């Protein structure tokens, strides 16, 4: 019973606090939701400046916002005068942005953090009051930083040997700054605003023990001949990104790899030279996944071309991408110089993008094998 009494007392105290106007007032520093200060504050450092962004809450009576700044290397309290006053726009969701560059003189970069606080101006009052700051007045620290050196296509970014539906970029020769933190790869479709490109991958870097062998990015496509745009940037410990030109790359029109396959031994017929042959294979895989633009599989077997007196590969059967086994029955062996030879068999994969000459883009065939005479009865 005592347990329920305690819960009731707690709920009563909670509702009592909610009834207190001091705690309901969004401009009161004791309001646990707003802390009396503007919310949704985001700081973005750059070389010699900091960009401060926040969002309008739509509270009535707000006339402006004041911004205060302090350098952490100093021991002074927050100054009573703001570094900026930004007029309010009471439309809820309105975004604000202020760039602090110390009135054009620049902030100290790569040394220590600057701490910022924001206040409301309402009915001529500054809330929170910087001359009597509340203990829970939110503060935001950030260190301006010079951006890392630029990454450019060609040097230090290089393009590795294209593989089917894959392109790999390397920048192992890049000389990172001492405060390197990560690399970010942004990708997008051709025509997309570079500022709206999506972050595809972030590669963390240990500034003390950087490992250039890990500085690469592999992009996987769904189809041959698709062009994308890229930006690869370095990021320092302050979160500042290097510049990066936008460059294009196109997925290569290369054939899919042949599937992993097993061709069983010939099953010789008892009373003829003919034989049966069974084969099975797995899905064609590239980069650890099934080839996405795969159409199907084809089976080839060796054939002796009497008109040219040479052994050739001949296409025998075309199958769908979800078929992984096949059997030829009553196969005739190859007759050559008085001997009979079993045929060789090979399965290739082909995709949905033809080659420049219009032929199907399919896995390459292996070199022609030696003729092996049958060993049947």
Coordinates of C-alpha atoms in Angstrom, one line a residue:
X1 CA 0.0 0.0 0.0
X2 CA 2.8 2.4 0.8
X3 CA 4.2 2.0 -2.7
X4 CA 1.0 3.4 -4.2
X5 CA 0.9 6.3 -1.7
X6 CA 4.4 7.2 -2.8
X7 CA 3.5 7.1 -6.5
X8 CA 0.4 9.3 -5.8
X9 CA 2.5 11.8 -3.9
X10 CA 5.0 11.9 -6.8
X11 CA 2.3 12.5 -9.4
X12 CA 0.7 15.1 -7.2
X13 CA 4.0 17.0 -6.9
X14 CA 4.5 16.7 -10.6
X15 CA 1.1 18.2 -11.5
X16 CA 1.6 20.9 -8.8
X17 CA 4.8 21.9 -10.5
X18 CA 3.1 22.0 -13.9
X19 CA 0.5 24.3 -12.4
X20 CA 3.2 26.7 -11.3
X21 CA 3.3 29.7 -13.7
X22 CA 7.1 29.9 -13.3
X23 CA 7.5 26.4 -14.7
X24 CA 4.8 26.9 -17.4
X25 CA 6.4 30.1 -18.7
X26 CA 8.7 29.2 -21.6
X27 CA 10.8 32.2 -20.8
X28 CA 11.5 31.1 -17.2
X29 CA 14.9 29.6 -16.7
X30 CA 13.3 26.9 -14.4
X31 CA 11.2 25.7 -17.3
X32 CA 12.6 22.2 -17.8
X33 CA 11.5 22.2 -21.5
X34 CA 12.9 25.6 -22.6
X35 CA 15.3 26.6 -19.8
X36 CA 14.2 30.1 -20.7
X37 CA 16.6 30.4 -23.7
X38 CA 16.3 29.8 -27.4
X39 CA 16.5 26.1 -28.4
X40 CA 17.6 24.0 -31.3
X41 CA 20.9 25.9 -31.5
X42 CA 23.5 24.4 -33.9
X43 CA 27.1 25.8 -34.3
X44 CA 29.2 25.2 -37.4
X45 CA 32.9 26.1 -37.2
X46 CA 35.0 27.4 -40.1
X47 CA 38.3 29.1 -40.5
X48 CA 38.1 32.3 -38.4
X49 CA 34.4 32.2 -38.0
X50 CA 31.4 30.3 -36.5
X51 CA 27.9 30.0 -38.0
X52 CA 25.1 30.0 -35.4
X53 CA 21.7 28.6 -36.4
X54 CA 18.6 28.2 -34.4
X55 CA 14.8 27.9 -34.9
X56 CA 11.9 30.2 -34.0
X57 CA 9.6 28.7 -31.5
X58 CA 6.7 31.1 -32.2
X59 CA 6.4 32.3 -28.6
X60 CA 4.4 35.5 -28.4
X61 CA 6.1 38.7 -27.4
X62 CA 9.6 37.8 -28.7
X63 CA 11.2 40.9 -30.2
X64 CA 14.7 39.8 -30.9
X65 CA 17.6 37.4 -30.0
X66 CA 20.9 38.4 -28.4
X67 CA 24.0 36.4 -28.8
X68 CA 26.9 36.3 -26.2
X69 CA 30.3 34.9 -26.7
X70 CA 33.3 34.1 -24.5
X71 CA 36.8 32.8 -25.4
X72 CA 37.6 29.8 -23.1
X73 CA 41.2 30.9 -22.7
X74 CA 40.1 34.0 -20.8
X75 CA 38.6 33.9 -17.3
X76 CA 36.2 36.7 -17.8
X77 CA 32.4 36.1 -17.4
X78 CA 30.1 36.6 -20.3
X79 CA 30.1 40.3 -21.2
X80 CA 26.9 42.2 -20.5
X81 CA 26.8 43.5 -24.1
X82 CA 25.9 41.0 -26.8
X83 CA 27.9 40.5 -29.9
X84 CA 24.8 40.5 -32.1
X85 CA 21.1 41.3 -32.0
X86 CA 18.9 39.4 -34.5
X87 CA 15.3 40.7 -35.0
X88 CA 12.7 38.0 -34.4
X89 CA 10.3 36.6 -37.0
X90 CA 7.4 35.0 -35.0
X91 CA 6.6 32.5 -37.7
X92 CA 7.0 29.1 -36.0
X93 CA 9.8 27.1 -37.6
X94 CA 11.6 30.2 -39.0
X95 CA 15.3 29.5 -39.3
X96 CA 17.9 32.0 -38.1
X97 CA 21.6 32.2 -39.0
X98 CA 24.3 34.5 -37.7
X99 CA 28.0 34.3 -38.8
X100 CA 30.4 35.4 -36.1
X101 CA 33.7 36.6 -37.7
X102 CA 34.5 39.0 -34.9
X103 CA 33.3 42.0 -37.0
X104 CA 35.5 41.0 -39.9
X105 CA 38.7 40.6 -37.8
X106 CA 38.4 36.9 -37.6
X107 CA 38.2 34.5 -34.7
X108 CA 41.2 32.5 -33.4
X109 CA 41.4 29.2 -35.3
X110 CA 42.7 25.8 -34.1
X111 CA 43.5 27.0 -30.6
X112 CA 40.6 26.9 -28.2
X113 CA 36.9 27.0 -28.1
X114 CA 34.5 29.9 -28.1
X115 CA 31.4 29.5 -25.9
X116 CA 28.1 31.0 -27.1
X117 CA 24.8 31.7 -25.3
X118 CA 21.5 33.1 -26.6
X119 CA 18.8 35.2 -24.9
X120 CA 15.3 36.4 -25.9
X121 CA 14.4 40.0 -25.9
X122 CA 10.8 40.3 -24.8
X123 CA 9.1 43.5 -23.7
X124 CA 12.4 45.2 -23.4
X125 CA 13.8 42.6 -21.1
X126 CA 16.7 40.2 -21.8
X127 CA 15.9 36.7 -20.9
X128 CA 18.0 35.0 -19.5
X129 CA 19.7 38.1 -18.0
X130 CA 23.5 37.9 -18.8
X131 CA 24.2 40.0 -15.7
X132 CA 22.6 37.4 -13.5
X133 CA 23.0 34.2 -15.5
X134 CA 21.0 31.2 -14.3
X135 CA 23.0 28.0 -13.6
X136 CA 21.2 26.1 -16.3
X137 CA 21.5 28.6 -19.1
X138 CA 22.6 26.5 -22.1
X139 CA 26.0 27.2 -23.6
X140 CA 27.5 25.9 -26.8
X141 CA 31.3 25.5 -27.3
X142 CA 33.0 25.3 -30.7
X143 CA 36.5 25.7 -32.0
X144 CA 37.0 27.6 -35.3
X145 CA 39.4 25.7 -37.5
X146 CA 41.2 26.1 -40.9
X147 CA 39.8 23.4 -43.3
X148 CA 42.0 20.5 -44.3
X149 CA 43.8 20.6 -47.7
X150 CA 41.7 20.0 -50.8
X151 CA 41.2 16.6 -52.3
X152 CA 41.1 16.7 -56.1
X153 CA 40.3 14.1 -58.8
X154 CA 43.5 12.8 -60.3
X155 CA 45.8 13.7 -57.4
X156 CA 45.5 12.6 -54.7
X157 CA 42.2 10.8 -55.8
X158 CA 42.8 8.0 -58.3
X159 CA 40.4 5.6 -59.9
X160 CA 41.3 1.9 -59.5
X161 CA 40.7 -0.8 -62.1
X162 CA 36.9 -0.9 -62.8
X163 CA 35.1 -4.1 -62.0
X164 CA 31.6 -5.1 -63.1
X165 CA 29.2 -2.6 -61.6
X166 CA 32.0 -1.3 -59.2
X167 CA 34.3 1.7 -59.2
X168 CA 36.9 2.2 -56.4
X169 CA 38.5 5.6 -55.6
X170 CA 41.8 5.8 -53.7
X171 CA 43.6 8.8 -52.1
X172 CA 46.5 7.1 -50.2
X173 CA 48.9 9.9 -51.3
X174 CA 46.8 12.5 -49.5
X175 CA 48.8 14.6 -46.9
X176 CA 46.4 15.0 -44.0
X177 CA 46.6 17.8 -41.4
X178 CA 47.6 16.9 -37.9
X179 CA 44.0 17.3 -36.7
X180 CA 42.5 15.0 -39.3
X181 CA 39.4 13.2 -38.0
X182 CA 37.7 11.5 -40.9
X183 CA 36.9 11.4 -44.6
X184 CA 33.4 11.8 -46.0
X185 CA 32.2 10.7 -49.4
X186 CA 29.1 12.4 -50.8
X187 CA 27.3 11.0 -53.8
X188 CA 24.4 12.1 -56.0
X189 CA 22.8 11.8 -59.4
X190 CA 23.9 14.1 -62.2
X191 CA 22.2 17.5 -62.0
X192 CA 21.8 17.4 -58.2
X193 CA 22.8 20.5 -56.3
X194 CA 26.3 19.7 -54.8
X195 CA 25.1 21.0 -51.5
X196 CA 22.3 18.4 -51.5
X197 CA 24.4 15.4 -52.2
X198 CA 23.9 12.6 -49.7
X199 CA 26.6 11.4 -47.3
X200 CA 27.4 7.9 -48.5
X201 CA 30.2 6.9 -46.2
X202 CA 32.4 8.3 -43.4
X203 CA 35.8 6.8 -42.8
X204 CA 37.3 7.5 -39.4
X205 CA 41.0 8.4 -39.2
X206 CA 43.2 8.0 -36.2
X207 CA 45.2 11.3 -36.2
X208 CA 48.1 9.6 -34.4
X209 CA 48.3 6.5 -36.5
X210 CA 46.7 7.2 -39.9
X211 CA 46.5 4.2 -42.2
X212 CA 46.4 5.3 -45.9
X213 CA 45.6 1.7 -47.0
X214 CA 42.1 2.3 -45.6
X215 CA 41.6 5.5 -47.6
X216 CA 39.4 4.2 -50.4
X217 CA 35.7 4.1 -51.4
X218 CA 34.0 1.5 -53.5
X219 CA 30.7 2.5 -55.2
X220 CA 28.4 -0.3 -56.3
X221 CA 25.9 0.3 -59.1
X222 CA 22.8 -1.5 -60.2
X223 CA 23.4 -1.2 -63.9
X224 CA 26.1 -0.6 -66.5
X225 CA 26.7 2.9 -67.9
X226 CA 25.2 4.9 -65.0
X227 CA 26.9 8.2 -64.2
X228 CA 27.1 9.7 -60.6
X229 CA 28.7 12.7 -59.1
X230 CA 31.0 12.7 -56.1
X231 CA 32.6 14.9 -53.5
X232 CA 35.3 13.4 -51.2
X233 CA 36.2 15.7 -48.3
X234 CA 38.6 15.5 -45.3
X235 CA 37.2 16.5 -41.9
X236 CA 39.3 17.8 -38.9
X237 CA 38.7 17.4 -35.2
X238 CA 36.6 20.6 -35.1
X239 CA 34.2 19.1 -37.7
X240 CA 35.4 21.5 -40.5
X241 CA 35.4 19.9 -44.0
X242 CA 37.9 20.5 -46.7
X243 CA 36.7 21.7 -50.1
X244 CA 36.1 19.3 -52.9
X245 CA 35.4 19.7 -56.6
X246 CA 32.5 17.7 -57.9
X247 CA 33.5 15.0 -60.3
X248 CA 31.7 12.4 -62.4
X249 CA 32.3 8.7 -62.8
X250 CA 30.3 6.1 -64.8
X251 CA 29.8 2.5 -64.0
X252 CA 31.7 0.4 -66.6
X253 CA 30.0 -1.7 -69.2
X254 CA 31.7 -4.9 -68.2
X255 CA 30.4 -8.5 -68.3
X256 CA 29.3 -10.2 -65.1
X257 CA 31.6 -12.8 -63.6
X258 CA 31.0 -16.4 -64.5
X259 CA 29.2 -18.3 -61.7
X260 CA 30.9 -20.8 -59.5
X261 CA 30.2 -24.1 -61.3
X262 CA 30.6 -27.8 -61.2
X263 CA 30.4 -30.1 -64.2
X264 CA 29.9 -33.7 -63.3
X265 CA 31.7 -36.6 -64.9
X266 CA 30.2 -38.0 -68.1
X267 CA 27.7 -40.8 -67.6
X268 CA 28.5 -43.2 -70.5
X269 CA 25.7 -45.1 -72.2
X270 CA 26.3 -48.9 -72.1
X271 CA 25.6 -49.7 -75.7
X272 CA 26.6 -46.6 -77.6
X273 CA 29.2 -43.8 -77.7
X274 CA 26.7 -41.3 -76.3
X275 CA 26.8 -40.0 -72.8
X276 CA 24.8 -37.8 -70.3
X277 CA 26.3 -34.8 -68.5
X278 CA 25.0 -32.9 -65.5
X279 CA 26.1 -29.5 -64.3
X280 CA 25.1 -27.1 -61.5
X281 CA 26.2 -23.6 -60.5
X282 CA 25.7 -20.9 -58.0
X283 CA 24.4 -17.3 -58.5
X284 CA 26.9 -15.0 -60.2
X285 CA 28.3 -12.8 -57.4
X286 CA 30.2 -9.5 -57.5
X287 CA 31.4 -7.7 -54.4
X288 CA 29.7 -10.1 -52.1
X289 CA 26.2 -9.7 -53.7
X290 CA 24.3 -11.3 -56.5
X291 CA 24.9 -9.3 -59.7
X292 CA 21.8 -7.0 -59.8
X293 CA 21.6 -6.5 -63.6
X294 CA 21.9 -10.2 -64.4
X295 CA 19.5 -11.6 -67.0
X296 CA 20.5 -15.3 -66.9
X297 CA 23.0 -18.0 -67.8
X298 CA 24.2 -19.7 -70.9
X299 CA 25.8 -23.1 -71.4
X300 CA 28.6 -23.6 -73.9
X301 CA 30.2 -26.8 -75.0
X302 CA 33.2 -27.5 -77.3
X303 CA 32.6 -28.4 -80.9
X304 CA 34.9 -29.3 -83.7
X305 CA 34.5 -26.9 -86.7
X306 CA 35.3 -29.1 -89.7
X307 CA 35.2 -26.2 -92.1
X308 CA 38.0 -24.4 -90.3
X309 CA 39.5 -27.6 -88.7
X310 CA 39.6 -26.2 -85.2
X311 CA 37.9 -26.6 -81.9
X312 CA 35.4 -23.9 -80.9
X313 CA 32.9 -23.0 -78.1
X314 CA 29.3 -23.3 -79.3
X315 CA 26.3 -21.9 -77.4
X316 CA 24.0 -24.7 -76.4
X317 CA 21.4 -23.4 -73.9
X318 CA 20.1 -20.1 -72.4
X319 CA 18.5 -20.2 -69.0
X320 CA 16.8 -17.7 -66.6
X321 CA 18.7 -16.2 -63.6
X322 CA 16.9 -18.4 -61.1
X323 CA 17.9 -21.7 -62.8
X324 CA 21.1 -23.3 -61.3
X325 CA 21.2 -26.8 -62.8
X326 CA 20.9 -28.5 -66.1
X327 CA 21.5 -31.9 -67.8
X328 CA 22.3 -32.8 -71.4
X329 CA 21.3 -36.3 -72.4
X330 CA 22.6 -38.5 -75.2
X331 CA 25.5 -36.2 -76.1
X332 CA 27.6 -37.2 -79.1
X333 CA 31.3 -37.1 -78.5
X334 CA 33.7 -35.2 -80.8
X335 CA 35.1 -37.4 -83.6
X336 CA 38.7 -36.4 -84.4
X337 CA 41.4 -38.3 -86.3
X338 CA 39.8 -41.6 -85.5
X339 CA 39.2 -40.9 -81.9
X340 CA 36.2 -39.9 -79.9
X341 CA 36.4 -37.1 -77.3
X342 CA 34.1 -35.9 -74.6
X343 CA 33.0 -32.3 -74.9
X344 CA 33.9 -29.7 -72.4
X345 CA 31.2 -27.5 -70.9
X346 CA 31.1 -24.0 -69.3
X347 CA 28.4 -21.8 -67.9
X348 CA 28.6 -18.0 -68.4
X349 CA 26.4 -15.2 -67.0
X350 CA 25.0 -12.3 -69.1
X351 CA 23.5 -8.9 -68.1
X352 CA 20.9 -6.6 -69.6
X353 CA 23.3 -4.0 -71.2
X354 CA 24.6 -5.0 -74.7
X355 CA 28.1 -4.3 -75.8
X356 CA 28.9 -1.5 -78.3
X357 CA 28.6 -4.0 -81.2
X358 CA 25.1 -5.0 -80.0
X359 CA 26.1 -8.4 -78.7
X360 CA 25.2 -9.7 -75.3
X361 CA 27.5 -8.7 -72.4
X362 CA 28.4 -12.1 -71.0
X363 CA 31.2 -13.7 -69.0
X364 CA 34.4 -14.5 -71.0
X365 CA 34.9 -18.1 -72.0
X366 CA 38.0 -19.9 -70.8
X367 CA 40.8 -21.1 -73.2
X368 CA 39.8 -24.1 -75.3
X369 CA 40.8 -27.3 -73.5
X370 CA 42.7 -30.3 -74.8
X371 CA 40.7 -33.1 -76.4
X372 CA 40.3 -36.0 -73.9
X373 CA 39.2 -39.4 -75.4
X374 CA 36.4 -41.2 -73.6
X375 CA 37.3 -44.0 -71.2
X376 CA 33.9 -45.9 -71.5
X377 CA 33.4 -49.5 -72.7

